[in-house]
CSV table of C-alpha atoms and ligand atoms in Angstrom, one decimal:
chain,number,residue,atom,x,y,z
A,1,MET,CA,147.2,7.6,78.9
A,2,GLU,CA,145.9,5.1,77.0
A,3,ALA,CA,146.0,5.9,73.0
A,4,GLY,CA,142.5,6.6,71.0
A,5,ASP,CA,141.6,3.7,68.8
A,6,ALA,CA,141.2,4.7,65.0
A,7,PRO,CA,137.7,3.4,64.0
A,8,ALA,CA,138.1,0.7,61.6
A,9,THR,CA,137.4,1.2,57.2
A,10,SER,CA,134.4,0.3,55.6
A,11,GLN,CA,134.0,-1.4,52.1
A,12,ALA,CA,132.2,1.9,51.2
A,13,THR,CA,134.7,3.7,52.2
A,14,VAL,CA,137.1,1.5,50.1
A,15,ASP,CA,135.4,2.1,47.4
A,16,GLN,CA,135.2,5.6,47.8
A,17,ILE,CA,138.9,6.3,47.8
A,18,THR,CA,139.4,4.1,44.5
A,19,ALA,CA,137.1,5.8,43.0
A,20,ARG,CA,138.2,9.1,43.6
A,21,CYS,CA,142.0,7.8,42.6
A,22,THR,CA,140.6,6.8,39.5
A,23,GLU,CA,139.0,10.1,39.2
A,24,ALA,CA,141.6,11.8,39.9
A,25,GLY,CA,144.7,9.8,38.0
A,26,VAL,CA,146.4,9.0,41.2
A,27,GLU,CA,149.2,6.8,40.6
A,28,LEU,CA,150.3,7.1,44.4
A,29,VAL,CA,148.9,7.6,47.6
A,30,ARG,CA,151.2,8.9,50.6
A,31,PHE,CA,150.6,7.8,53.7
A,32,LEU,CA,152.4,10.4,56.3
A,33,TYR,CA,153.3,10.9,59.8
A,34,VAL,CA,155.2,13.6,61.8
A,35,ASP,CA,157.7,12.1,63.4
A,36,HIS,CA,159.4,13.3,66.9
A,37,ALA,CA,161.5,15.8,64.8
A,38,GLY,CA,158.8,17.3,63.9
A,39,LEU,CA,159.6,16.5,60.1
A,40,VAL,CA,156.1,15.0,57.5
A,41,ARG,CA,157.7,11.8,56.6
A,42,GLY,CA,156.1,9.2,54.7
A,43,LYS,CA,155.7,6.4,52.4
A,44,ALA,CA,153.5,6.1,49.1
A,45,ALA,CA,151.6,3.1,48.0
A,46,ALA,CA,150.9,1.8,44.4
A,47,THR,CA,147.0,3.1,43.7
A,48,ARG,CA,146.4,-0.5,43.0
A,49,THR,CA,147.1,-1.9,46.5
A,50,VAL,CA,146.0,0.9,48.4
A,51,PRO,CA,142.1,-1.0,48.8
A,52,GLN,CA,144.4,-3.4,50.9
A,53,ARG,CA,146.8,-1.1,52.7
A,54,LEU,CA,143.9,0.8,54.1
A,55,GLY,CA,143.5,-2.2,56.5
A,56,THR,CA,146.9,-3.9,56.9
A,57,GLY,CA,149.0,-0.1,56.6
A,58,ILE,CA,152.4,0.0,55.4
A,59,GLY,CA,155.3,-1.3,57.6
A,60,LEU,CA,157.7,1.1,59.1
A,61,THR,CA,160.6,0.2,61.8
A,62,VAL,CA,160.3,1.5,64.9
A,63,ALA,CA,163.4,3.4,64.9
A,64,MET,CA,162.0,6.0,62.5
A,65,GLN,CA,160.6,8.0,65.7
A,66,ALA,CA,164.2,8.0,67.2
A,67,MET,CA,165.4,10.1,64.4
A,68,THR,CA,166.5,13.5,64.5
A,69,MET,CA,166.1,15.9,62.2
A,70,LEU,CA,169.6,15.1,60.7
A,71,ASP,CA,168.6,11.8,60.5
A,72,GLN,CA,170.9,10.8,63.4
A,73,LEU,CA,169.4,7.5,64.9
A,74,GLN,CA,169.5,8.3,68.6
A,75,PRO,CA,169.9,5.2,70.9
A,76,VAL,CA,166.2,4.3,72.5
A,77,PRO,CA,165.7,1.0,74.2
A,78,GLY,CA,163.4,-0.8,72.1
A,79,LEU,CA,163.4,1.7,68.9
A,80,GLY,CA,166.4,0.1,67.5
A,81,PRO,CA,166.8,-2.0,64.3
A,82,VAL,CA,164.4,-4.7,65.9
A,83,GLY,CA,160.5,-4.0,65.3
A,84,GLU,CA,158.0,-2.6,63.2
A,85,ILE,CA,154.8,-0.9,63.5
A,86,ARG,CA,152.3,-0.4,60.7
A,87,LEU,CA,151.1,3.1,59.5
A,88,VAL,CA,147.7,2.9,59.1
A,89,PRO,CA,146.2,5.5,57.4
A,90,ASP,CA,142.6,7.4,58.1
A,91,PRO,CA,140.4,7.4,55.0
A,92,GLN,CA,138.8,10.7,56.1
A,93,THR,CA,141.8,12.6,55.5
A,94,PHE,CA,142.6,11.6,52.0
A,95,THR,CA,142.9,14.1,49.3
A,96,PRO,CA,144.7,14.5,45.7
A,97,LEU,CA,147.8,16.6,46.2
A,98,PRO,CA,146.9,19.6,43.6
A,99,TYR,CA,150.9,20.5,43.8
A,100,ALA,CA,151.8,16.8,42.8
A,101,PRO,CA,149.8,15.4,39.7
A,102,GLY,CA,149.6,11.5,40.4
A,103,ALA,CA,149.5,11.6,44.1
A,104,ALA,CA,146.8,11.5,46.8
A,105,ALA,CA,148.0,11.7,50.7
A,106,MET,CA,146.5,10.5,53.8
A,107,THR,CA,147.6,11.1,57.4
A,108,CYS,CA,148.2,7.9,59.5
A,109,ASP,CA,148.4,6.1,63.0
A,110,MET,CA,151.0,4.2,63.6
A,111,LEU,CA,149.6,0.9,65.4
A,112,THR,CA,151.1,-2.2,66.7
A,113,LEU,CA,151.1,-5.6,64.6
A,114,ASP,CA,147.9,-7.1,66.2
A,115,GLY,CA,146.5,-3.3,65.6
A,116,THR,CA,146.3,-1.4,68.5
A,117,PRO,CA,147.8,2.5,69.0
A,118,TRP,CA,151.3,2.2,69.2
A,119,ALA,CA,152.8,3.9,72.5
A,120,ALA,CA,155.2,6.6,70.0
A,121,CYS,CA,151.8,7.5,68.2
A,122,PRO,CA,151.5,11.1,68.2
A,123,ARG,CA,148.7,11.2,66.4
A,124,SER,CA,146.7,8.6,68.8
A,125,LEU,CA,147.7,10.2,71.7
A,126,LEU,CA,146.1,13.5,70.1
A,127,ARG,CA,143.0,11.3,69.6
A,128,ALA,CA,143.0,10.0,73.2
A,129,VAL,CA,143.5,13.8,74.7
A,130,VAL,CA,140.2,14.4,72.3
A,131,GLY,CA,138.5,11.6,73.8
A,132,GLU,CA,139.4,13.0,77.1
A,133,LEU,CA,137.9,16.5,76.6
A,134,ALA,CA,135.1,14.8,75.0
A,135,ALA,CA,134.3,12.8,78.5
A,136,GLU,CA,134.5,16.3,80.3
A,137,GLY,CA,131.9,17.6,77.7
A,138,PHE,CA,134.3,19.6,75.8
A,139,ALA,CA,135.1,19.8,71.8
A,140,ALA,CA,137.9,22.1,70.4
A,141,GLN,CA,137.7,23.7,67.7
A,142,VAL,CA,141.7,24.4,66.6
A,143,ALA,CA,143.1,26.7,64.1
A,144,TYR,CA,146.7,26.7,63.5
A,145,GLU,CA,148.2,30.1,62.0
A,146,PRO,CA,151.5,29.2,60.1
A,147,GLU,CA,153.5,32.2,58.7
A,148,PHE,CA,156.2,31.0,56.0
A,149,SER,CA,159.0,33.0,54.3
A,150,LEU,CA,158.7,32.2,49.9
A,151,GLY,CA,162.5,32.7,48.6
A,152,ARG,CA,164.3,31.4,45.8
A,153,ARG,CA,167.2,28.1,46.8
A,154,ILE,CA,170.8,29.1,45.7
A,155,PRO,CA,172.9,26.5,45.4
A,156,GLY,CA,175.5,27.0,48.2
A,157,PRO,CA,179.4,26.8,47.3
A,158,ALA,CA,179.7,24.1,50.1
A,159,GLY,CA,177.1,22.9,52.6
A,160,ALA,CA,173.1,24.2,52.6
A,161,ASP,CA,171.8,25.9,50.0
A,162,GLU,CA,171.4,29.7,50.4
A,163,PHE,CA,167.7,31.1,51.0
A,164,VAL,CA,166.9,33.9,49.1
A,165,PRO,CA,163.8,35.9,50.0
A,166,VAL,CA,161.8,36.9,47.0
A,167,ASP,CA,161.3,40.2,48.2
A,168,ASP,CA,161.8,42.9,50.5
A,169,SER,CA,158.7,44.1,50.7
A,170,ARG,CA,157.0,45.5,54.1
A,171,CYS,CA,154.3,44.8,56.9
A,172,PHE,CA,151.1,44.3,55.2
A,173,ALA,CA,152.6,46.3,52.6
A,174,THR,CA,150.9,45.9,49.0
A,175,THR,CA,154.0,45.5,47.6
A,176,GLY,CA,154.1,42.2,48.7
A,177,PHE,CA,151.2,41.2,46.8
A,178,GLY,CA,153.2,41.2,43.5
A,179,GLU,CA,156.2,38.7,43.5
A,180,ALA,CA,154.4,36.0,45.6
A,181,HIS,CA,150.9,36.6,43.5
A,182,GLU,CA,150.9,33.6,40.9
A,183,PHE,CA,152.3,31.5,44.0
A,184,VAL,CA,150.1,32.3,46.6
A,185,LEU,CA,147.2,32.1,44.0
A,186,ASP,CA,148.2,28.4,43.5
A,187,LEU,CA,148.5,27.8,47.2
A,188,VAL,CA,145.0,28.8,48.2
A,189,ARG,CA,144.0,27.0,45.0
A,190,ALA,CA,145.4,24.0,46.6
A,191,LEU,CA,144.4,24.1,50.1
A,192,ASN,CA,140.9,24.9,49.3
A,193,ALA,CA,141.1,22.1,47.0
A,194,GLN,CA,142.4,20.1,50.0
A,195,GLY,CA,139.5,21.2,52.2
A,196,LEU,CA,141.9,23.5,54.5
A,197,LEU,CA,139.8,26.8,54.0
A,198,VAL,CA,141.5,30.2,53.3
A,199,GLU,CA,140.3,32.7,55.4
A,200,GLN,CA,142.9,35.9,54.9
A,201,TYR,CA,146.6,36.1,53.4
A,202,TYR,CA,148.7,38.7,53.6
A,203,PRO,CA,152.6,39.2,53.0
A,204,GLU,CA,154.0,39.8,56.3
A,205,LEU,CA,157.1,41.8,58.3
A,206,SER,CA,160.3,40.2,57.1
A,207,PRO,CA,161.1,39.5,53.5
A,208,GLY,CA,159.8,37.1,51.7
A,209,GLN,CA,157.3,36.4,54.6
A,210,GLN,CA,153.5,35.5,53.9
A,211,GLU,CA,150.8,34.6,56.3
A,212,VAL,CA,147.7,32.6,54.8
A,213,SER,CA,145.5,31.7,57.5
A,214,ILE,CA,143.0,28.5,57.0
A,215,ARG,CA,139.9,27.9,58.9
A,216,HIS,CA,139.3,26.1,61.9
A,217,ALA,CA,138.5,22.2,62.5
A,218,PRO,CA,138.3,20.1,65.2
A,219,ALA,CA,141.3,19.2,67.0
A,220,LEU,CA,142.3,16.5,64.9
A,221,ARG,CA,141.4,17.5,61.5
A,222,ALA,CA,143.4,20.7,62.9
A,223,ALA,CA,146.3,18.8,62.9
A,224,ASP,CA,146.2,16.5,59.9
A,225,ASP,CA,145.1,20.0,58.1
A,226,MET,CA,148.8,21.7,59.6
A,227,ALA,CA,151.1,18.6,58.5
A,228,LEU,CA,149.4,18.9,54.7
A,229,TYR,CA,149.5,22.9,55.1
A,230,ARG,CA,153.2,22.5,55.8
A,231,GLU,CA,153.4,20.0,52.6
A,232,THR,CA,150.9,21.9,50.4
A,233,VAL,CA,153.3,25.4,50.8
A,234,ARG,CA,156.9,23.6,50.2
A,235,GLY,CA,154.9,21.8,47.2
A,236,VAL,CA,153.4,24.8,45.4
A,237,ALA,CA,156.4,26.5,45.6
A,238,ARG,CA,158.3,24.4,43.8
A,239,ARG,CA,156.4,24.2,41.3
A,240,HIS,CA,156.7,27.7,40.9
A,241,GLY,CA,160.6,27.5,40.9
A,242,LEU,CA,160.4,28.6,44.7
A,243,TRP,CA,161.6,28.0,48.1
A,244,ALA,CA,159.2,28.1,51.2
A,245,THR,CA,159.9,27.6,54.7
A,246,LEU,CA,158.3,27.4,57.7
A,247,ALA,CA,161.5,27.5,59.5
A,248,PRO,CA,160.9,29.5,63.0
A,249,LYS,CA,164.1,31.8,61.7
A,250,PRO,CA,165.2,31.6,58.8
A,251,ILE,CA,166.8,34.5,58.3
A,252,VAL,CA,169.6,35.7,61.4
A,253,GLY,CA,168.0,39.0,62.5
A,254,ALA,CA,164.4,39.0,60.4
A,255,ALA,CA,161.1,38.4,61.6
A,256,GLY,CA,160.6,34.4,62.5
A,257,ASN,CA,157.7,32.3,61.5
A,258,GLY,CA,155.0,31.4,64.0
A,259,ALA,CA,152.3,29.0,64.2
A,260,HIS,CA,150.4,30.8,66.4
A,261,LEU,CA,147.5,28.1,67.7
A,262,HIS,CA,144.0,29.7,68.1
A,263,VAL,CA,141.8,27.4,70.4
A,264,SER,CA,138.3,27.6,71.8
A,265,LEU,CA,136.0,25.2,73.5
A,266,TRP,CA,132.2,24.2,72.8
A,267,ASP,CA,130.3,22.3,74.7
A,268,LEU,CA,129.2,19.0,73.8
A,269,ALA,CA,125.7,19.0,73.9
A,270,GLY,CA,124.7,22.5,73.5
A,271,GLY,CA,127.3,23.7,70.7
A,272,ARG,CA,128.0,26.9,72.8
A,273,ASN,CA,131.9,28.3,73.1
A,274,VAL,CA,132.1,27.7,76.9
A,275,LEU,CA,134.8,30.3,77.0
A,276,TYR,CA,132.4,33.6,76.1
A,277,ASP,CA,131.3,35.6,78.9
A,278,ALA,CA,128.9,38.8,77.7
A,279,GLY,CA,129.1,40.4,81.1
A,280,ASN,CA,133.4,39.9,81.3
A,281,PRO,CA,135.5,42.7,80.3
A,282,LEU,CA,137.6,40.3,78.5
A,283,ARG,CA,134.3,38.5,77.1
A,284,LEU,CA,136.1,35.5,79.2
A,285,SER,CA,133.9,33.3,81.3
A,286,ASP,CA,135.0,31.0,84.6
A,287,THR,CA,135.9,28.4,82.3
A,288,GLY,CA,138.1,30.6,80.1
A,289,TYR,CA,139.7,32.0,83.0
A,290,HIS,CA,140.8,28.8,84.5
A,291,VAL,CA,141.6,27.4,80.5
A,292,VAL,CA,144.0,30.7,80.5
A,293,GLY,CA,145.4,29.5,84.1
A,294,GLY,CA,146.4,25.3,82.7
A,295,LEU,CA,147.6,27.4,79.7
A,296,LEU,CA,150.2,29.5,81.8
A,297,ALA,CA,150.9,26.8,84.6
A,298,HIS,CA,152.2,24.2,82.0
A,299,LEU,CA,153.5,26.9,79.5
A,300,PRO,CA,157.1,26.4,80.3
A,301,GLY,CA,157.5,22.9,80.2
A,302,LEU,CA,154.9,22.5,77.0
A,303,LEU,CA,157.5,25.0,75.3
A,304,ALA,CA,159.5,21.7,74.3
A,305,LEU,CA,156.3,20.5,72.4
A,306,THR,CA,155.1,24.1,71.0
A,307,CYS,CA,158.6,25.6,70.1
A,308,ALA,CA,160.3,22.0,69.4
A,309,SER,CA,163.4,22.7,67.9
A,310,VAL,CA,167.1,24.9,68.6
A,311,ASN,CA,165.9,27.3,65.8
A,312,SER,CA,162.6,27.7,67.7
A,313,TYR,CA,164.7,29.9,70.4
A,314,ARG,CA,165.9,32.5,67.8
A,315,ARG,CA,162.4,33.3,67.3
A,316,LEU,CA,161.1,33.5,70.6
A,317,GLN,CA,162.5,36.2,71.7
A,318,PRO,CA,161.2,39.4,73.8
A,319,ARG,CA,159.9,42.0,71.3
A,320,SER,CA,159.0,39.7,68.7
A,321,TRP,CA,155.7,38.9,69.0
A,322,SER,CA,156.1,35.9,70.1
A,323,GLY,CA,155.3,35.8,73.5
A,324,ALA,CA,158.5,35.2,75.4
A,325,PHE,CA,157.1,35.8,78.8
A,326,ARG,CA,154.5,34.2,81.1
A,327,CYS,CA,151.4,36.0,81.1
A,328,TYR,CA,148.3,37.2,79.5
A,329,GLY,CA,146.2,40.1,77.8
A,330,LEU,CA,143.3,41.2,75.7
A,331,ASP,CA,144.6,41.4,72.2
A,332,ASN,CA,148.3,41.7,73.9
A,333,ARG,CA,150.7,40.6,71.2
A,334,GLU,CA,153.7,40.0,73.5
A,335,ALA,CA,151.8,37.8,75.7
A,336,PRO,CA,152.2,33.8,74.8
A,337,VAL,CA,148.5,33.6,75.3
A,338,ARG,CA,146.8,36.6,74.2
A,339,VAL,CA,142.7,36.4,74.8
A,340,VAL,CA,141.4,37.4,71.1
A,341,SER,CA,138.7,40.2,71.4
A,342,PRO,CA,135.6,39.0,69.8
A,343,LEU,CA,134.2,39.8,66.3
A,344,ARG,CA,131.3,42.2,66.7
A,345,GLY,CA,128.0,40.7,65.6
A,346,ASP,CA,130.0,37.0,66.6
A,347,GLU,CA,130.8,38.0,70.0
A,348,ALA,CA,129.6,34.3,71.1
A,349,ALA,CA,130.9,32.3,68.5
A,350,SER,CA,134.8,34.3,67.7
A,351,VAL,CA,136.1,34.5,71.1
A,352,ASN,CA,139.3,32.2,71.3
A,353,LEU,CA,142.9,31.7,72.9
A,354,GLU,CA,145.6,32.2,70.8
A,355,VAL,CA,148.8,30.9,71.8
A,356,LYS,CA,151.9,32.4,70.2
A,357,THR,CA,154.4,30.2,71.7
A,358,VAL,CA,154.1,27.3,68.8
A,359,ASP,CA,155.6,27.2,65.4
A,360,ALA,CA,156.3,25.0,62.7
A,361,THR,CA,158.8,23.0,64.2
A,362,ALA,CA,156.3,21.2,66.2
A,363,ASN,CA,155.0,18.1,66.1
A,364,PRO,CA,151.1,19.0,65.2
A,365,TYR,CA,149.4,16.7,67.5
A,366,LEU,CA,151.8,16.3,70.4
A,367,ALA,CA,151.8,20.5,70.5
A,368,LEU,CA,148.1,20.2,70.4
A,369,ALA,CA,148.3,17.6,72.7
A,370,GLY,CA,149.8,19.4,75.1
A,371,VAL,CA,148.2,22.4,74.8
A,372,LEU,CA,144.5,21.1,75.4
A,373,LEU,CA,145.5,19.0,78.4
A,374,ALA,CA,146.9,22.0,80.0
A,375,ALA,CA,143.5,23.6,79.2
A,376,LEU,CA,141.9,20.6,80.6
A,377,ASP,CA,144.1,20.6,83.6
A,378,GLY,CA,143.3,24.2,84.2
A,379,ILE,CA,139.4,23.7,84.1
A,380,ARG,CA,140.2,20.2,86.4
A,381,ASN,CA,141.5,22.9,88.9
A,382,ARG,CA,139.7,26.1,88.4
A,383,THR,CA,143.1,27.4,87.8
A,384,ASP,CA,143.6,31.2,88.5
A,385,PRO,CA,145.7,32.9,86.2
A,386,GLY,CA,146.3,36.3,88.0
A,387,GLU,CA,145.6,39.8,86.3
A,388,PRO,CA,145.7,40.3,82.8
A,389,PHE,CA,148.5,41.9,81.5
A,390,ASP,CA,148.2,44.8,78.6
A,391,GLU,CA,152.0,46.5,78.5
A,392,ASP,CA,154.8,44.8,76.8
A,393,PRO,CA,156.4,43.1,79.4
A,394,ALA,CA,160.0,44.0,77.9
A,395,ASP,CA,159.0,47.2,79.3
A,396,LEU,CA,159.2,46.2,82.9
A,397,SER,CA,162.3,45.8,85.0
A,398,ASP,CA,163.3,42.5,86.0
A,399,GLU,CA,162.0,43.4,89.7
A,400,GLU,CA,158.8,44.6,88.3
A,401,ARG,CA,157.9,41.3,86.5
A,402,GLU,CA,159.3,39.5,89.6
A,403,ARG,CA,157.2,41.4,90.9
A,404,ARG,CA,153.9,40.9,88.4
A,405,GLY,CA,155.1,37.2,88.4
A,406,ILE,CA,155.7,37.4,84.6
A,407,ALA,CA,158.7,35.3,84.3
A,408,ARG,CA,160.8,34.8,80.9
A,409,LEU,CA,160.1,31.3,79.4
A,410,PRO,CA,162.8,28.3,78.8
A,411,GLU,CA,165.6,30.6,76.1
A,412,THR,CA,166.6,27.5,74.9
A,413,LEU,CA,165.6,23.9,73.7
A,414,GLY,CA,167.6,22.3,76.0
A,415,LEU,CA,166.1,24.2,78.9
A,416,ALA,CA,162.3,23.8,78.2
A,417,LEU,CA,163.3,19.8,78.0
A,418,ASP,CA,164.6,20.1,81.5
A,419,VAL,CA,160.8,21.7,82.4
A,420,LEU,CA,159.2,19.3,80.2
A,421,GLU,CA,160.7,16.4,82.3
A,422,ARG,CA,159.6,17.8,85.7
A,423,ASP,CA,155.9,18.8,84.4
A,424,ARG,CA,153.8,15.8,86.2
A,425,LEU,CA,150.5,16.4,84.0
A,426,LEU,CA,152.7,16.4,80.6
A,427,THR,CA,155.1,13.6,81.3
A,428,ALA,CA,152.1,11.1,82.2
A,429,ALA,CA,150.0,11.8,79.4
A,430,LEU,CA,153.5,11.4,77.2
A,431,GLY,CA,154.2,8.1,78.9
A,432,THR,CA,157.4,6.9,79.1
A,433,THR,CA,158.2,5.1,75.6
A,434,ARG,CA,157.4,8.5,73.8
A,435,LEU,CA,158.8,10.7,76.3
A,436,ARG,CA,162.2,9.2,76.1
A,437,ALA,CA,162.3,8.8,72.5
A,438,TYR,CA,161.1,12.6,72.1
A,439,THR,CA,163.8,13.9,74.7
A,440,ALA,CA,166.4,11.7,73.3
A,441,VAL,CA,165.9,13.2,70.1
A,442,LYS,CA,165.6,16.5,70.3
A,443,ARG,CA,168.6,16.4,73.3
A,444,ALA,CA,170.5,15.3,70.4
A,445,GLU,CA,169.5,18.1,68.3
A,446,VAL,CA,170.3,20.8,71.0
A,447,ARG,CA,174.0,18.7,71.0
A,448,ALA,CA,174.1,18.7,67.0
A,449,PHE,CA,173.8,22.6,67.0
A,450,ALA,CA,175.7,23.2,70.1
A,451,ASP,CA,179.1,24.2,67.9
A,452,VAL,CA,176.9,25.7,65.0
A,453,ASP,CA,176.8,29.4,64.1
A,454,ALA,CA,173.3,30.8,63.8
A,455,ALA,CA,173.5,31.4,59.9
A,456,ALA,CA,174.2,27.6,58.9
A,457,GLU,CA,171.6,26.7,62.2
A,458,CYS,CA,169.0,28.9,60.6
A,459,ALA,CA,170.1,27.0,56.7
A,460,ALA,CA,170.1,23.6,58.4
A,461,HIS,CA,166.0,24.3,59.3
A,462,VAL,CA,165.2,25.8,56.3
A,463,SER,CA,166.3,23.1,54.3
A,464,VAL,CA,164.0,20.7,56.4
A,465,PHE,CA,160.9,22.8,57.7
B,501,LIG,N1,155.9,36.6,63.2
B,501,LIG,C1,155.5,36.6,64.5
B,501,LIG,C2,155.9,35.4,65.6
B,501,LIG,O1,156.9,34.7,64.8
B,501,LIG,C3,154.0,36.9,64.7
B,501,LIG,C4,153.6,38.3,64.2
B,501,LIG,C5,152.1,38.8,64.1
B,501,LIG,O2,151.6,38.4,65.3
B,501,LIG,O3,151.5,38.0,63.4
B,501,LIG,O4,155.3,34.8,66.0
B,502,MG,MG1,151.6,37.2,61.8
């Protein structure tokens, strides 16, 4: 697939960003990207140099897209010590950082030295997929719905620090509003100030677990928002002397953190949610069913992009509301594809599909690109998703699940990668360079954690996600 081109920056935009830096006392502007390991990384430019850097970008070694979450560089042809790309920021994403006074951030495309999208740039891939959707007359509205755990950082005697949750409050229990209150207020203000408009907040199931959801946005913006969200959660916590993590399973045995992906599709011409049909029992249109069909068809391979870490599979278990068995259903929270019931009075706009097999270790650009490609594939092939399912699949016997075509999704990152490598749609879209680098990074992470015990694996993911 051709990577999408970023629009050029005008002088008016440069002036506007300079003025905003002056106004907010910004000394450093962070140029952010998300790598194949799923980490948000970046370099900061001194504000004085930003007008120039908006055009030229900042240099980055090609090797960074071959780096694991443990900073172990993998041997990938063309992504070694020789070679350079440019991190070129999208000025639309400029935002002062409320949790880091004096700093601002922009998310970046990775461009080659001659200014074209690099074959391993995640953001350019998503931009291209958005373009493909538009060519078919659709635009996606998307919201990542991340959960995270709030705790304190206790220095470990040896090795990783220990994560100690701030409370032991119960699910949605008002006691949970207590310990986290000042932090959450600051988080809400910080998210809103960056244009990530907060929708809801509640204490979630496991100790110290929180959910703060933000408003949906066009696809590229929603992926940018996810990167900024992760930065903000950890940054605000730090200023409160706390430690926050979006790792899928921070504590062995306690509920995990998902980052469910809510998607609706709109027709470009009329601004209508094409997933909606008032006359259908699930309020889902034919197009909606085809999208579900496409998602279910590609879900096992997609998993390598959406549940992208070894730790992801500790979360992705039956009876965990994370979608361990391949099926879909109306408000079925054990289904990886939940058809979300519409809000009364706002039916046509509110019907959406929630993909539950997603967490914050995913590269938000790659995961969303994969999900949208699967959706589009379902529309193009008019894929039949079969019957909706309104039970907990874990309640069925193996034989019954088999009879109804409800398979267990890959149970490890290694198995998900095997399926990804066989998924023709996804491999073609990723392209050789990206697929080779991504799978090298992920397979190295599988090897790195193969002999690590559960607690140490969780701790390692807490410390970086
Ligand atoms: N924590 C669950 C997960 O890992 C989700 C619970 C919910 O439905 O909000 O995905
Ligand atoms: Mg939740």
